[in-house]
GROMACS .gro file of C-alpha atoms in nm:
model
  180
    1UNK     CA    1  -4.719   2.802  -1.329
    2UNK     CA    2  -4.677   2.481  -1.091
    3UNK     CA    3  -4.306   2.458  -1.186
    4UNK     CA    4  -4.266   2.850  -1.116
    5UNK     CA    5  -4.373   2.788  -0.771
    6UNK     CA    6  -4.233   2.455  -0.717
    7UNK     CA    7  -3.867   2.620  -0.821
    8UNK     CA    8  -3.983   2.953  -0.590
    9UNK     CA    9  -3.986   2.759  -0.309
   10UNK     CA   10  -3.692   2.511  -0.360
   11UNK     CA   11  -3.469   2.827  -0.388
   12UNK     CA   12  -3.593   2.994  -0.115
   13UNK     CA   13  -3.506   2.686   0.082
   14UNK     CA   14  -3.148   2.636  -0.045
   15UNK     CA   15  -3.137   3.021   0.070
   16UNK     CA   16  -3.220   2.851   0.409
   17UNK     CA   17  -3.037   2.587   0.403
   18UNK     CA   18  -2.737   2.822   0.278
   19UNK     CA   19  -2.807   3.091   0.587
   20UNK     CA   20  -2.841   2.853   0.787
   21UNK     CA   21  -2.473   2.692   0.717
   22UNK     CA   22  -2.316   3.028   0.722
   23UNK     CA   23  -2.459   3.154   1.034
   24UNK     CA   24  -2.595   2.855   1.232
   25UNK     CA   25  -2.324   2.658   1.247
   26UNK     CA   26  -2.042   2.819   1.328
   27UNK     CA   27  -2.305   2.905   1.625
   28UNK     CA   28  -2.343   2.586   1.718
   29UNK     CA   29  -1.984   2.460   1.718
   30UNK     CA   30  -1.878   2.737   1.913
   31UNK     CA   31  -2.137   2.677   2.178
   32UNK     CA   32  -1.992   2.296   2.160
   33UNK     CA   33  -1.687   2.437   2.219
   34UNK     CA   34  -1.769   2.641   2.472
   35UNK     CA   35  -1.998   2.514   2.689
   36UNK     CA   36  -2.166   2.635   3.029
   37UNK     CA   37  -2.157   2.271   3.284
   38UNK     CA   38  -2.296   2.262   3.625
   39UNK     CA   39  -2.449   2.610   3.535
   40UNK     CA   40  -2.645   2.645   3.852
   41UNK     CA   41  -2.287   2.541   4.070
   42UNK     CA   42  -2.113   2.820   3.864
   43UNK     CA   43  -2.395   3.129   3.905
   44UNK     CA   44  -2.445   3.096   4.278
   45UNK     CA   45  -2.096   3.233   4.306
   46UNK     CA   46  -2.140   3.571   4.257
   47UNK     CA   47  -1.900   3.618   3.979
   48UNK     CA   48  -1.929   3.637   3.623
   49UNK     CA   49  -2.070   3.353   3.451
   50UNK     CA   50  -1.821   3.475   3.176
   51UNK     CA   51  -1.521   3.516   3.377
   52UNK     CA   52  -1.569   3.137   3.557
   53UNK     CA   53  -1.653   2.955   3.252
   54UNK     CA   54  -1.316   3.125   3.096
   55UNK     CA   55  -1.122   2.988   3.365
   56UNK     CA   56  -1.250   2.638   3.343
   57UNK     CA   57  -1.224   2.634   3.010
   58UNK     CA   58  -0.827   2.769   3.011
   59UNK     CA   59  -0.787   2.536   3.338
   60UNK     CA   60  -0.885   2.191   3.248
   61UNK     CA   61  -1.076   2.232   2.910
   62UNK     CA   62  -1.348   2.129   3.104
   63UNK     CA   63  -1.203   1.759   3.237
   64UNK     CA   64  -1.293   1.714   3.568
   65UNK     CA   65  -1.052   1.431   3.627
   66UNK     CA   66  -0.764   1.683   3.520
   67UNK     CA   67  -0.430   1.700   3.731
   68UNK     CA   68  -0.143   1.899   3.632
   69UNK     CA   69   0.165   1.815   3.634
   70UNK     CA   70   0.208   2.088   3.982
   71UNK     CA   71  -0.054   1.865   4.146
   72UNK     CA   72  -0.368   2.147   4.040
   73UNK     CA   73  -0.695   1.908   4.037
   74UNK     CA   74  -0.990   1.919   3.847
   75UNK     CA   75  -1.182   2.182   3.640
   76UNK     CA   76  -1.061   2.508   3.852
   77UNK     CA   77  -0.717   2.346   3.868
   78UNK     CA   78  -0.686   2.372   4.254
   79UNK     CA   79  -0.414   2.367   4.454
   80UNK     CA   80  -0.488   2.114   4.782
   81UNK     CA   81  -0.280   2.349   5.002
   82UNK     CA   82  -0.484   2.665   4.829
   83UNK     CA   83  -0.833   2.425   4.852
   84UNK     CA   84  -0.754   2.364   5.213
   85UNK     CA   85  -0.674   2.775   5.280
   86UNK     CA   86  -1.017   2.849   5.141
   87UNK     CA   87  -1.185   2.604   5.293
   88UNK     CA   88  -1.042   2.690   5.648
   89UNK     CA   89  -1.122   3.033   5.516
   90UNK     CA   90  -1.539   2.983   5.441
   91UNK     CA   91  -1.577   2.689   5.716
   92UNK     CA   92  -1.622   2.439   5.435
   93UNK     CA   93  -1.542   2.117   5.518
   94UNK     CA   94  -1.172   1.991   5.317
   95UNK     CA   95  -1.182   1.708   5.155
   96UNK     CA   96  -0.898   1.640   4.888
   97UNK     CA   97  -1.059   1.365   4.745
   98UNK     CA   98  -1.335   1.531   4.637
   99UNK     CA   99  -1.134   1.779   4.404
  100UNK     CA  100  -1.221   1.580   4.091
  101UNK     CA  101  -1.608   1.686   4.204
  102UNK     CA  102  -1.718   1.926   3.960
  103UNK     CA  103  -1.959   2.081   4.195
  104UNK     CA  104  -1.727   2.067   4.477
  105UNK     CA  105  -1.430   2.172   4.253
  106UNK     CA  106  -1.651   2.473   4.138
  107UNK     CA  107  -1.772   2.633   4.431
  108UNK     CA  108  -1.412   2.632   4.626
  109UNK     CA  109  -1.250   2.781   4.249
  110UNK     CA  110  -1.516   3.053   4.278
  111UNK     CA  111  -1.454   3.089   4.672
  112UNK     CA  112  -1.096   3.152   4.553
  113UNK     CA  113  -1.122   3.374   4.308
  114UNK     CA  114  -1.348   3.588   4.459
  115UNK     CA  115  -1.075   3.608   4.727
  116UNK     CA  116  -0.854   3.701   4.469
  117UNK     CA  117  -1.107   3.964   4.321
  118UNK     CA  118  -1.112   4.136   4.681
  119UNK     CA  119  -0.752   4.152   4.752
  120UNK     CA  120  -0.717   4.258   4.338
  121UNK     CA  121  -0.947   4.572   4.285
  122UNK     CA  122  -0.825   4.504   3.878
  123UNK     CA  123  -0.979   4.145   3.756
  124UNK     CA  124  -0.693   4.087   3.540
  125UNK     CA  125  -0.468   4.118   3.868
  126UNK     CA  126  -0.641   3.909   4.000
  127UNK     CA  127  -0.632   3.596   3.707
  128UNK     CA  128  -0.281   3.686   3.697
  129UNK     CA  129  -0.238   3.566   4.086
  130UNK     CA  130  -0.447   3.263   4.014
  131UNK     CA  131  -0.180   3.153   3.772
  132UNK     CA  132   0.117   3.263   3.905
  133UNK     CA  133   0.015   3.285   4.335
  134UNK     CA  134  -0.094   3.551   4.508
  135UNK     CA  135   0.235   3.626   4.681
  136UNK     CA  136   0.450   3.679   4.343
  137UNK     CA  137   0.203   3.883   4.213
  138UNK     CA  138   0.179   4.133   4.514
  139UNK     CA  139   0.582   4.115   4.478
  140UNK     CA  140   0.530   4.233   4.105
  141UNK     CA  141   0.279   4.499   4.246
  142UNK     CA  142   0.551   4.632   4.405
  143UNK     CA  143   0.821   4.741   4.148
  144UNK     CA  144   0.697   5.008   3.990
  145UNK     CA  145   0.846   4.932   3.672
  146UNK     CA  146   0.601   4.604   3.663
  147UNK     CA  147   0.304   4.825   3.821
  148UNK     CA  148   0.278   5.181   3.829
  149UNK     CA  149   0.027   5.211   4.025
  150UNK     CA  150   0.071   4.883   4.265
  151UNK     CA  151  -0.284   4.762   4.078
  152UNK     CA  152  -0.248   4.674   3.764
  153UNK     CA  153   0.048   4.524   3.637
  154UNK     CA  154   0.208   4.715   3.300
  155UNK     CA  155   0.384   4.419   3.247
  156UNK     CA  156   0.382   4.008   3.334
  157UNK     CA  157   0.725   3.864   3.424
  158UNK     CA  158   0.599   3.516   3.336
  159UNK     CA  159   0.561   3.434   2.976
  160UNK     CA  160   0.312   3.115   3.128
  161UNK     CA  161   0.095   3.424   3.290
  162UNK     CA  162   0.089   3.651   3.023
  163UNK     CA  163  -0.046   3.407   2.774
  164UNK     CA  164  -0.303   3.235   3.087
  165UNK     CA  165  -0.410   3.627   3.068
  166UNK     CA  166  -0.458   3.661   2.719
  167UNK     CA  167  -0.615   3.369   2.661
  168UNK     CA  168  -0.872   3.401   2.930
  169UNK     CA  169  -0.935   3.760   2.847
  170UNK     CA  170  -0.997   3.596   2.502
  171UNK     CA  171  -1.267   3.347   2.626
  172UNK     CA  172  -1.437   3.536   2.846
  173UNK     CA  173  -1.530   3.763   2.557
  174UNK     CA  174  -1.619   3.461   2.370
  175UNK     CA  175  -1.833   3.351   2.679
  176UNK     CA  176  -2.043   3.670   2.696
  177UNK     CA  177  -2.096   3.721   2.298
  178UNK     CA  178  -2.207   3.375   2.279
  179UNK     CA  179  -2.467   3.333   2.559
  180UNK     CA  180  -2.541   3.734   2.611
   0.00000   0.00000   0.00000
């Protein structure tokens, strides 16, 4: 009778243990993978938690020391020129060598994007001019064979911006199923 039990309950924890592997940690290396940093930074901005977290994430990978080989800095991947615009734009004091700031990096990404989002009534018009400017993309608007209906874009001229779509598109629906 002792044995019955003892064996009862050492299967039921290898069932466990074996749930556990199938389920838990593919849940837990995902959230490794796709973490949410300077959380309180990224949710004052009035966007998405999903949608900024996909960014950073197909920006920099999350390295706040990043610089691209354009000049971008830091986790948004900003632009000094476009850092200084929004900046000027919000009253925010520029300072270029605070780009590598994650905080600081952060807020003036958001500040841009959400420019972006209001000039961009589609969101995917909008990550499309972070990538590829806002001036080319407004030129794309344009032809009618790009955009039909001068929002959304039927088709990406840039093989770098189609897959920066894509793959954001992709995390951001990673973002939300993980942390819904």
């Amino acid at each position: 009778m002792r044995e019955n039990i003892r064996r009862n309950v050492f299967a039921v924890l290898i069932a466990i243990l074996l749930l556990f592997a199938v389920t838990g940690i593919p849940y837990f290396v995902l959230r490794a993978n796709y973490p949410r940093p300077h959380y309180k930074t990224v949710s004052e901005s009035g966007l998405p938690d999903s949608l900024v977290y996909a960014v950073i994430k197909a920006e920099s990978d999350f390295d706040e020391a990043a610089i691209s080989k354009a000049g971008a800095i830091g986790l948004m991947q900003l632009m000094p020129a476009t850092a200084e615009f929004i900046c000027s734009r919000e009253k925010i004091v520029f300072e270029k060598e605070r780009l590598k700031e994650a905080s600081y990096n952060i807020k003036l990404g958001c500040k841009y994007l959400s420019y972006l989002c209001e000039r961009f009534p589609a969101v995917e018009t909008a990550l499309c001019a972070y990538n590829a400017g806002e001036g080319t993309v407004r030129t794309w608007l344009k032809d009618p064979e790009l955009s039909p209906d001068g929002i959304r874009l039927s088709e990406i001229p840039y093989s770098e911006t189609r897959a920066y779509l894509k793959k954001i598109l992709k995390y951001r629906k990673i973002y939300e199923n993980l942390y819904r």
